[in-house]
mmCIF file of C-alpha atoms in Angstrom:
data_model
loop_
_atom_site.group_PDB
_atom_site.id
_atom_site.type_symbol
_atom_site.label_atom_id
_atom_site.label_comp_id
_atom_site.label_asym_id
_atom_site.label_seq_id
_atom_site.Cartn_x
_atom_site.Cartn_y
_atom_site.Cartn_z
ATOM 1 C CA ASN A 1 -1.584 -15.212 6.179
ATOM 2 C CA PRO A 2 1.321 -14.176 4.000
ATOM 3 C CA VAL A 3 0.584 -12.297 0.793
ATOM 4 C CA LYS A 4 1.548 -14.268 -2.304
ATOM 5 C CA GLU A 5 0.316 -12.192 -5.229
ATOM 6 C CA LYS A 6 -2.073 -9.379 -4.319
ATOM 7 C CA PHE A 7 -3.501 -7.647 -1.309
ATOM 8 C CA THR A 8 -6.472 -5.343 -0.957
ATOM 9 C CA ILE A 9 -6.823 -2.306 1.263
ATOM 10 C CA SER A 10 -10.431 -1.378 1.955
ATOM 11 C CA ASP A 11 -12.853 -0.018 4.543
ATOM 12 C CA LEU A 12 -10.713 3.023 5.280
ATOM 13 C CA PRO A 13 -12.314 6.080 6.876
ATOM 14 C CA PHE A 14 -10.769 8.206 4.095
ATOM 15 C CA THR A 15 -10.119 8.021 0.359
ATOM 16 C CA ILE A 16 -6.676 6.963 -0.817
ATOM 17 C CA GLY A 17 -4.502 9.544 -2.571
ATOM 18 C CA HIS A 18 -1.336 7.478 -2.828
ATOM 19 C CA LEU A 19 0.344 4.441 -1.394
ATOM 20 C CA GLU A 20 3.993 3.699 -0.607
ATOM 21 C CA LEU A 21 5.464 0.221 -0.137
ATOM 22 C CA TYR A 22 8.715 -0.169 1.867
ATOM 23 C CA ASN A 23 10.917 -3.214 2.426
ATOM 24 C CA GLY A 24 12.142 -4.360 5.845
ATOM 25 C CA LEU A 25 15.131 -1.991 5.614
ATOM 26 C CA GLY A 26 12.852 1.012 5.168
ATOM 27 C CA GLN A 27 13.701 1.442 1.477
ATOM 28 C CA ILE A 28 10.830 2.408 -0.800
ATOM 29 C CA CYS A 29 9.982 -0.404 -3.235
ATOM 30 C CA SER A 30 6.919 1.037 -4.951
ATOM 31 C CA HIS A 31 4.934 4.240 -5.012
ATOM 32 C CA TYR A 32 1.410 4.341 -6.395
ATOM 33 C CA ILE A 33 -0.482 7.527 -7.163
ATOM 34 C CA ILE A 34 -4.214 6.918 -7.100
ATOM 35 C CA LEU A 35 -5.739 9.275 -9.643
ATOM 36 C CA ASN A 36 -9.409 8.570 -8.998
ATOM 37 C CA ARG A 37 -9.166 8.686 -5.179
ATOM 38 C CA GLN A 38 -10.802 5.472 -4.120
ATOM 39 C CA SER A 39 -11.590 3.868 -0.785
ATOM 40 C CA GLU A 40 -10.406 0.422 -1.923
ATOM 41 C CA ILE A 41 -7.318 -0.607 -3.857
ATOM 42 C CA GLU A 42 -5.721 -3.899 -4.895
ATOM 43 C CA ILE A 43 -1.910 -4.054 -5.093
ATOM 44 C CA ASP A 44 0.017 -6.724 -7.017
ATOM 45 C CA VAL A 45 3.192 -7.744 -5.153
ATOM 46 C CA SER A 46 3.924 -10.951 -7.083
ATOM 47 C CA SER A 47 7.160 -9.508 -8.508
ATOM 48 C CA LEU A 48 8.615 -8.708 -5.062
ATOM 49 C CA PRO A 49 10.886 -11.143 -3.209
ATOM 50 C CA SER A 50 9.516 -12.805 -0.074
ATOM 51 C CA GLY A 51 9.868 -10.736 3.074
ATOM 52 C CA ILE A 52 8.185 -8.256 5.346
ATOM 53 C CA TYR A 53 6.945 -5.022 3.810
ATOM 54 C CA PHE A 54 5.376 -1.904 5.231
ATOM 55 C CA VAL A 55 2.595 0.011 3.526
ATOM 56 C CA GLN A 56 1.813 3.701 4.006
ATOM 57 C CA VAL A 57 -1.673 4.629 2.807
ATOM 58 C CA ILE A 58 -1.955 8.378 2.418
ATOM 59 C CA GLY A 59 -5.109 10.434 1.998
ATOM 60 C CA GLN A 60 -5.477 14.184 1.727
ATOM 61 C CA LYS A 61 -4.889 14.762 5.459
ATOM 62 C CA GLU A 62 -4.578 11.204 6.772
ATOM 63 C CA ARG A 63 -1.815 8.605 6.891
ATOM 64 C CA LEU A 64 -2.051 4.940 7.889
ATOM 65 C CA GLY A 65 0.777 2.413 8.170
ATOM 66 C CA VAL A 66 0.420 -1.374 8.103
ATOM 67 C CA SER A 67 2.823 -4.281 7.656
ATOM 68 C CA ILE A 68 2.410 -7.230 5.291
ATOM 69 C CA ALA A 69 4.424 -10.417 4.895
#
């Protein structure tokens, strides 16, 4: 299912410190610093053009990459 407005990242084995969103060319589109270190976050992508994006979820010692469309 393509993302139209928002997506949620949850059920991670670590708490989120920050999140980076990249476009299909590998250029960073957004960078979010999560001040209250949470295990679930909702990201609004409604202002981004349609396409494939890559998300890096970064914890204190962990890093996870996923793609969204």
